[in-house]
Structure formats: C-alpha cells, structure tokens
Amino acid sequence: LSVSSATTCTAPLDVIKTRLQLQSAAKAQGLVGMGVSIVRHEGATALWKGLTPAIARGFFYGGMRLGFYTPIKDAMASLSTSSSTSS
C-alpha cells in the first residue's frame, strides 16, 4: 500500500523529469514550465502516464528486497563466521 501511495504522489515529478531530460537545450523550460506545458497541452491526467508500470515495478522490487533479505543476511553471516574461524 505504501509503495502505491508513494508512487502515485511522485509520478507527476517523474513524468516532468523525464520530459525535461528528453527536451533539447534550446527549449529549456524548467520544472514548473514543463509541468504547466504538459497540463495545458495534454491535460492533468498526463502527469500520471506510466503509473501502472511504476506501481508494478515498486511491488516487484519491494518484494525482491523483502524476499532476499533473510537469505542474503544468513549467507553473509555464515561467510563471516567461516572466515573468522579459519583465521
């Protein structure tokens, strides 16, 4: 739930950032200018384009972090233990 909430809140900034990165230097508008331009030409919902894949990515990465944390922690602990006993 927190992943989807955070992604929904930050999606407009991510869309604006991506558009800023793709524009040519001659057309530099800045953060606010780009946001206003997107809303004016494409509508406010354009700020949330790509929200579904972004939420899916968040769930996938979050799940991987939680799923791999304990096995990696245990592996690191066993490596630490085996290297300290062999010294």
mmCIF file of N, CA and C in Angstrom:
data_model
loop_
_atom_site.group_PDB
_atom_site.id
_atom_site.type_symbol
_atom_site.label_atom_id
_atom_site.label_comp_id
_atom_site.label_asym_id
_atom_site.label_seq_id
_atom_site.Cartn_x
_atom_site.Cartn_y
_atom_site.Cartn_z
ATOM 1 N N LEU A 1 0.825 -1.188 0.000
ATOM 2 C CA LEU A 1 0.000 0.000 0.000
ATOM 3 C C LEU A 1 0.876 1.262 0.000
ATOM 4 N N SER A 2 1.941 1.244 0.774
ATOM 5 C CA SER A 2 2.805 2.431 0.828
ATOM 6 C C SER A 2 3.528 2.646 -0.497
ATOM 7 N N VAL A 3 3.870 1.554 -1.177
ATOM 8 C CA VAL A 3 4.544 1.679 -2.475
ATOM 9 C C VAL A 3 3.629 2.367 -3.472
ATOM 10 N N SER A 4 2.378 1.951 -3.518
ATOM 11 C CA SER A 4 1.455 2.551 -4.483
ATOM 12 C C SER A 4 1.143 4.000 -4.131
ATOM 13 N N SER A 5 1.040 4.315 -2.858
ATOM 14 C CA SER A 5 0.784 5.701 -2.450
ATOM 15 C C SER A 5 1.960 6.608 -2.806
ATOM 16 N N ALA A 6 3.152 6.170 -2.487
ATOM 17 C CA ALA A 6 4.337 6.978 -2.781
ATOM 18 C C ALA A 6 4.530 7.147 -4.281
ATOM 19 N N THR A 7 4.310 6.084 -5.034
ATOM 20 C CA THR A 7 4.466 6.155 -6.487
ATOM 21 C C THR A 7 3.430 7.091 -7.097
ATOM 22 N N THR A 8 2.208 7.043 -6.598
ATOM 23 C CA THR A 8 1.157 7.924 -7.101
ATOM 24 C C THR A 8 1.491 9.386 -6.818
ATOM 25 N N CYS A 9 2.062 9.648 -5.660
ATOM 26 C CA CYS A 9 2.407 11.032 -5.309
ATOM 27 C C CYS A 9 3.599 11.561 -6.096
ATOM 28 N N THR A 10 4.557 10.698 -6.384
ATOM 29 C CA THR A 10 5.767 11.163 -7.058
ATOM 30 C C THR A 10 5.723 11.007 -8.577
ATOM 31 N N ALA A 11 4.696 10.348 -9.107
ATOM 32 C CA ALA A 11 4.603 10.122 -10.559
ATOM 33 C C ALA A 11 4.636 11.419 -11.366
ATOM 34 N N PRO A 12 3.909 12.465 -10.974
ATOM 35 C CA PRO A 12 3.983 13.697 -11.763
ATOM 36 C C PRO A 12 5.402 14.264 -11.859
ATOM 37 N N LEU A 13 6.136 14.211 -10.765
ATOM 38 C CA LEU A 13 7.517 14.697 -10.794
ATOM 39 C C LEU A 13 8.387 13.838 -11.705
ATOM 40 N N ASP A 14 8.133 12.541 -11.706
ATOM 41 C CA ASP A 14 8.896 11.650 -12.562
ATOM 42 C C ASP A 14 8.598 11.916 -14.037
ATOM 43 N N VAL A 15 7.331 12.160 -14.369
ATOM 44 C CA VAL A 15 6.959 12.471 -15.750
ATOM 45 C C VAL A 15 7.617 13.773 -16.186
ATOM 46 N N ILE A 16 7.552 14.782 -15.344
ATOM 47 C CA ILE A 16 8.159 16.075 -15.672
ATOM 48 C C ILE A 16 9.671 15.929 -15.833
ATOM 49 N N LYS A 17 10.309 15.193 -14.932
ATOM 50 C CA LYS A 17 11.758 14.978 -15.002
ATOM 51 C C LYS A 17 12.144 14.293 -16.306
ATOM 52 N N THR A 18 11.390 13.281 -16.692
ATOM 53 C CA THR A 18 11.686 12.566 -17.925
ATOM 54 C C THR A 18 11.527 13.471 -19.138
ATOM 55 N N ARG A 19 10.462 14.267 -19.152
ATOM 56 C CA ARG A 19 10.262 15.199 -20.270
ATOM 57 C C ARG A 19 11.374 16.237 -20.329
ATOM 58 N N LEU A 20 11.835 16.696 -19.172
ATOM 59 C CA LEU A 20 12.940 17.662 -19.142
ATOM 60 C C LEU A 20 14.224 17.042 -19.694
ATOM 61 N N GLN A 21 14.450 15.778 -19.376
ATOM 62 C CA GLN A 21 15.643 15.101 -19.863
ATOM 63 C C GLN A 21 15.596 14.900 -21.372
ATOM 64 N N LEU A 22 14.400 14.747 -21.920
ATOM 65 C CA LEU A 22 14.262 14.484 -23.346
ATOM 66 C C LEU A 22 14.222 15.736 -24.210
ATOM 67 N N GLN A 23 13.955 16.875 -23.619
ATOM 68 C CA GLN A 23 13.854 18.102 -24.425
ATOM 69 C C GLN A 23 15.233 18.611 -24.813
ATOM 70 N N SER A 24 15.277 19.361 -25.901
ATOM 71 C CA SER A 24 16.551 19.935 -26.334
ATOM 72 C C SER A 24 16.902 21.138 -25.453
ATOM 73 N N ALA A 25 18.166 21.443 -25.379
ATOM 74 C CA ALA A 25 18.624 22.552 -24.535
ATOM 75 C C ALA A 25 18.057 23.885 -25.005
ATOM 76 N N ALA A 26 17.767 23.999 -26.289
ATOM 77 C CA ALA A 26 17.234 25.253 -26.826
ATOM 78 C C ALA A 26 15.819 25.535 -26.323
ATOM 79 N N LYS A 27 15.103 24.486 -25.930
ATOM 80 C CA LYS A 27 13.722 24.660 -25.467
ATOM 81 C C LYS A 27 13.598 24.544 -23.950
ATOM 82 N N ALA A 28 14.661 24.740 -23.226
ATOM 83 C CA ALA A 28 14.659 24.562 -21.778
ATOM 84 C C ALA A 28 13.551 25.388 -21.124
ATOM 85 N N GLN A 29 12.688 24.710 -20.352
ATOM 86 C CA GLN A 29 11.533 25.355 -19.722
ATOM 87 C C GLN A 29 11.629 25.382 -18.203
ATOM 88 N N GLY A 30 12.323 24.474 -17.623
ATOM 89 C CA GLY A 30 12.353 24.361 -16.178
ATOM 90 C C GLY A 30 11.242 23.461 -15.682
ATOM 91 N N LEU A 31 11.305 23.134 -14.412
ATOM 92 C CA LEU A 31 10.362 22.192 -13.810
ATOM 93 C C LEU A 31 8.920 22.682 -13.879
ATOM 94 N N VAL A 32 8.680 23.874 -13.404
ATOM 95 C CA VAL A 32 7.314 24.416 -13.379
ATOM 96 C C VAL A 32 6.801 24.646 -14.794
ATOM 97 N N GLY A 33 7.638 25.213 -15.649
ATOM 98 C CA GLY A 33 7.238 25.465 -17.025
ATOM 99 C C GLY A 33 6.854 24.192 -17.755
ATOM 100 N N MET A 34 7.625 23.136 -17.543
ATOM 101 C CA MET A 34 7.316 21.857 -18.184
ATOM 102 C C MET A 34 6.011 21.296 -17.629
ATOM 103 N N GLY A 35 5.804 21.378 -16.324
ATOM 104 C CA GLY A 35 4.553 20.893 -15.741
ATOM 105 C C GLY A 35 3.350 21.630 -16.293
ATOM 106 N N VAL A 36 3.437 22.939 -16.383
ATOM 107 C CA VAL A 36 2.340 23.742 -16.932
ATOM 108 C C VAL A 36 2.104 23.380 -18.392
ATOM 109 N N SER A 37 3.176 23.195 -19.153
ATOM 110 C CA SER A 37 3.056 22.840 -20.563
ATOM 111 C C SER A 37 2.364 21.493 -20.750
ATOM 112 N N ILE A 38 2.718 20.523 -19.931
ATOM 113 C CA ILE A 38 2.089 19.197 -20.019
ATOM 114 C C ILE A 38 0.600 19.303 -19.726
ATOM 115 N N VAL A 39 0.245 20.001 -18.643
ATOM 116 C CA VAL A 39 -1.174 20.136 -18.268
ATOM 117 C C VAL A 39 -1.946 20.893 -19.350
ATOM 118 N N ARG A 40 -1.350 21.940 -19.886
ATOM 119 C CA ARG A 40 -2.013 22.758 -20.892
ATOM 120 C C ARG A 40 -2.261 21.982 -22.191
ATOM 121 N N HIS A 41 -1.280 21.212 -22.641
ATOM 122 C CA HIS A 41 -1.383 20.542 -23.935
ATOM 123 C C HIS A 41 -1.969 19.131 -23.879
ATOM 124 N N GLU A 42 -1.804 18.446 -22.745
ATOM 125 C CA GLU A 42 -2.233 17.052 -22.674
ATOM 126 C C GLU A 42 -3.260 16.784 -21.575
ATOM 127 N N GLY A 43 -3.478 17.736 -20.713
ATOM 128 C CA GLY A 43 -4.405 17.544 -19.602
ATOM 129 C C GLY A 43 -3.679 17.087 -18.349
ATOM 130 N N ALA A 44 -4.330 17.278 -17.222
ATOM 131 C CA ALA A 44 -3.705 16.957 -15.934
ATOM 132 C C ALA A 44 -3.410 15.467 -15.777
ATOM 133 N N THR A 45 -4.230 14.618 -16.394
ATOM 134 C CA THR A 45 -4.000 13.172 -16.247
ATOM 135 C C THR A 45 -2.705 12.725 -16.915
ATOM 136 N N ALA A 46 -2.151 13.534 -17.815
ATOM 137 C CA ALA A 46 -0.885 13.180 -18.463
ATOM 138 C C ALA A 46 0.257 13.119 -17.453
ATOM 139 N N LEU A 47 0.105 13.781 -16.324
ATOM 140 C CA LEU A 47 1.142 13.751 -15.288
ATOM 141 C C LEU A 47 1.263 12.372 -14.636
ATOM 142 N N TRP A 48 0.255 11.551 -14.812
ATOM 143 C CA TRP A 48 0.275 10.208 -14.236
ATOM 144 C C TRP A 48 0.428 9.134 -15.301
ATOM 145 N N LYS A 49 0.928 9.492 -16.485
ATOM 146 C CA LYS A 49 1.188 8.478 -17.506
ATOM 147 C C LYS A 49 2.250 7.522 -16.987
ATOM 148 N N GLY A 50 2.041 6.238 -17.201
ATOM 149 C CA GLY A 50 3.004 5.235 -16.749
ATOM 150 C C GLY A 50 2.863 4.852 -15.294
ATOM 151 N N LEU A 51 1.756 5.231 -14.673
ATOM 152 C CA LEU A 51 1.578 4.932 -13.250
ATOM 153 C C LEU A 51 1.481 3.430 -12.985
ATOM 154 N N THR A 52 0.732 2.714 -13.815
ATOM 155 C CA THR A 52 0.551 1.269 -13.594
ATOM 156 C C THR A 52 1.879 0.518 -13.646
ATOM 157 N N PRO A 53 2.718 0.706 -14.668
ATOM 158 C CA PRO A 53 4.007 0.006 -14.645
ATOM 159 C C PRO A 53 4.909 0.450 -13.489
ATOM 160 N N ALA A 54 4.811 1.704 -13.099
ATOM 161 C CA ALA A 54 5.633 2.186 -11.981
ATOM 162 C C ALA A 54 5.228 1.513 -10.674
ATOM 163 N N ILE A 55 3.933 1.345 -10.457
ATOM 164 C CA ILE A 55 3.466 0.648 -9.252
ATOM 165 C C ILE A 55 3.880 -0.817 -9.294
ATOM 166 N N ALA A 56 3.740 -1.445 -10.463
ATOM 167 C CA ALA A 56 4.155 -2.852 -10.599
ATOM 168 C C ALA A 56 5.641 -3.010 -10.300
ATOM 169 N N ARG A 57 6.459 -2.079 -10.802
ATOM 170 C CA ARG A 57 7.895 -2.114 -10.529
ATOM 171 C C ARG A 57 8.158 -2.000 -9.031
ATOM 172 N N GLY A 58 7.438 -1.102 -8.373
ATOM 173 C CA GLY A 58 7.620 -0.926 -6.936
ATOM 174 C C GLY A 58 7.285 -2.183 -6.150
ATOM 175 N N PHE A 59 6.184 -2.852 -6.510
ATOM 176 C CA PHE A 59 5.818 -4.094 -5.836
ATOM 177 C C PHE A 59 6.855 -5.182 -6.100
ATOM 178 N N PHE A 60 7.323 -5.258 -7.339
ATOM 179 C CA PHE A 60 8.314 -6.281 -7.695
ATOM 180 C C PHE A 60 9.613 -6.063 -6.937
ATOM 181 N N TYR A 61 10.147 -4.848 -6.974
ATOM 182 C CA TYR A 61 11.398 -4.566 -6.283
ATOM 183 C C TYR A 61 11.248 -4.670 -4.769
ATOM 184 N N GLY A 62 10.130 -4.190 -4.248
ATOM 185 C CA GLY A 62 9.893 -4.302 -2.812
ATOM 186 C C GLY A 62 9.811 -5.746 -2.366
ATOM 187 N N GLY A 63 9.117 -6.544 -3.152
ATOM 188 C CA GLY A 63 9.011 -7.978 -2.859
ATOM 189 C C GLY A 63 10.353 -8.671 -2.917
ATOM 190 N N MET A 64 11.166 -8.289 -3.905
ATOM 191 C CA MET A 64 12.504 -8.882 -4.003
ATOM 192 C C MET A 64 13.354 -8.507 -2.797
ATOM 193 N N ARG A 65 13.288 -7.239 -2.395
ATOM 194 C CA ARG A 65 14.072 -6.812 -1.228
ATOM 195 C C ARG A 65 13.667 -7.601 0.007
ATOM 196 N N LEU A 66 12.367 -7.721 0.225
ATOM 197 C CA LEU A 66 11.905 -8.451 1.405
ATOM 198 C C LEU A 66 12.204 -9.938 1.296
ATOM 199 N N GLY A 67 12.031 -10.491 0.103
ATOM 200 C CA GLY A 67 12.242 -11.922 -0.089
ATOM 201 C C GLY A 67 13.693 -12.347 -0.012
ATOM 202 N N PHE A 68 14.601 -11.500 -0.465
ATOM 203 C CA PHE A 68 16.012 -11.860 -0.485
ATOM 204 C C PHE A 68 16.776 -11.397 0.758
ATOM 205 N N TYR A 69 16.172 -10.590 1.594
ATOM 206 C CA TYR A 69 16.893 -10.037 2.740
ATOM 207 C C TYR A 69 17.425 -11.140 3.662
ATOM 208 N N THR A 70 16.554 -12.015 4.120
ATOM 209 C CA THR A 70 16.971 -13.048 5.077
ATOM 210 C C THR A 70 17.971 -14.024 4.473
ATOM 211 N N PRO A 71 17.737 -14.561 3.260
ATOM 212 C CA PRO A 71 18.751 -15.471 2.709
ATOM 213 C C PRO A 71 20.121 -14.815 2.533
ATOM 214 N N ILE A 72 20.153 -13.568 2.093
ATOM 215 C CA ILE A 72 21.436 -12.893 1.917
ATOM 216 C C ILE A 72 22.083 -12.602 3.267
ATOM 217 N N LYS A 73 21.274 -12.189 4.240
ATOM 218 C CA LYS A 73 21.797 -11.932 5.587
ATOM 219 C C LYS A 73 22.397 -13.206 6.173
ATOM 220 N N ASP A 74 21.702 -14.328 6.006
ATOM 221 C CA ASP A 74 22.212 -15.598 6.520
ATOM 222 C C ASP A 74 23.491 -16.018 5.805
ATOM 223 N N ALA A 75 23.542 -15.820 4.503
ATOM 224 C CA ALA A 75 24.742 -16.175 3.742
ATOM 225 C C ALA A 75 25.926 -15.325 4.175
ATOM 226 N N MET A 76 25.690 -14.040 4.374
ATOM 227 C CA MET A 76 26.764 -13.153 4.822
ATOM 228 C C MET A 76 27.242 -13.542 6.223
ATOM 229 N N ALA A 77 26.301 -13.898 7.084
ATOM 230 C CA ALA A 77 26.676 -14.306 8.446
ATOM 231 C C ALA A 77 27.499 -15.582 8.417
ATOM 232 N N SER A 78 27.119 -16.532 7.565
ATOM 233 C CA SER A 78 27.887 -17.780 7.508
ATOM 234 C C SER A 78 29.264 -17.542 6.903
ATOM 235 N N LEU A 79 29.374 -16.632 5.937
ATOM 236 C CA LEU A 79 30.693 -16.292 5.392
ATOM 237 C C LEU A 79 31.559 -15.627 6.450
ATOM 238 N N SER A 80 30.967 -14.757 7.226
ATOM 239 C CA SER A 80 31.698 -14.061 8.284
ATOM 240 C C SER A 80 32.162 -15.046 9.342
ATOM 241 N N THR A 81 31.290 -15.973 9.691
ATOM 242 C CA THR A 81 31.623 -16.966 10.714
ATOM 243 C C THR A 81 32.724 -17.897 10.216
ATOM 244 N N SER A 82 32.614 -18.374 8.969
ATOM 245 C CA SER A 82 33.603 -19.310 8.442
ATOM 246 C C SER A 82 34.960 -18.621 8.234
ATOM 247 N N SER A 83 34.980 -17.365 7.880
ATOM 248 C CA SER A 83 36.276 -16.679 7.694
ATOM 249 C C SER A 83 36.927 -16.352 9.035
ATOM 250 N N SER A 84 36.126 -16.100 10.079
ATOM 251 C CA SER A 84 36.708 -15.789 11.374
ATOM 252 C C SER A 84 37.211 -17.049 12.074
ATOM 253 N N THR A 85 36.604 -18.207 11.812
ATOM 254 C CA THR A 85 37.080 -19.456 12.432
ATOM 255 C C THR A 85 38.282 -20.008 11.705
ATOM 256 N N SER A 86 38.461 -19.681 10.438
ATOM 257 C CA SER A 86 39.614 -20.188 9.694
ATOM 258 C C SER A 86 40.848 -19.318 9.892
ATOM 259 N N SER A 87 40.728 -18.165 10.510
ATOM 260 C CA SER A 87 41.868 -17.256 10.731
ATOM 261 C C SER A 87 42.676 -17.652 11.916
#
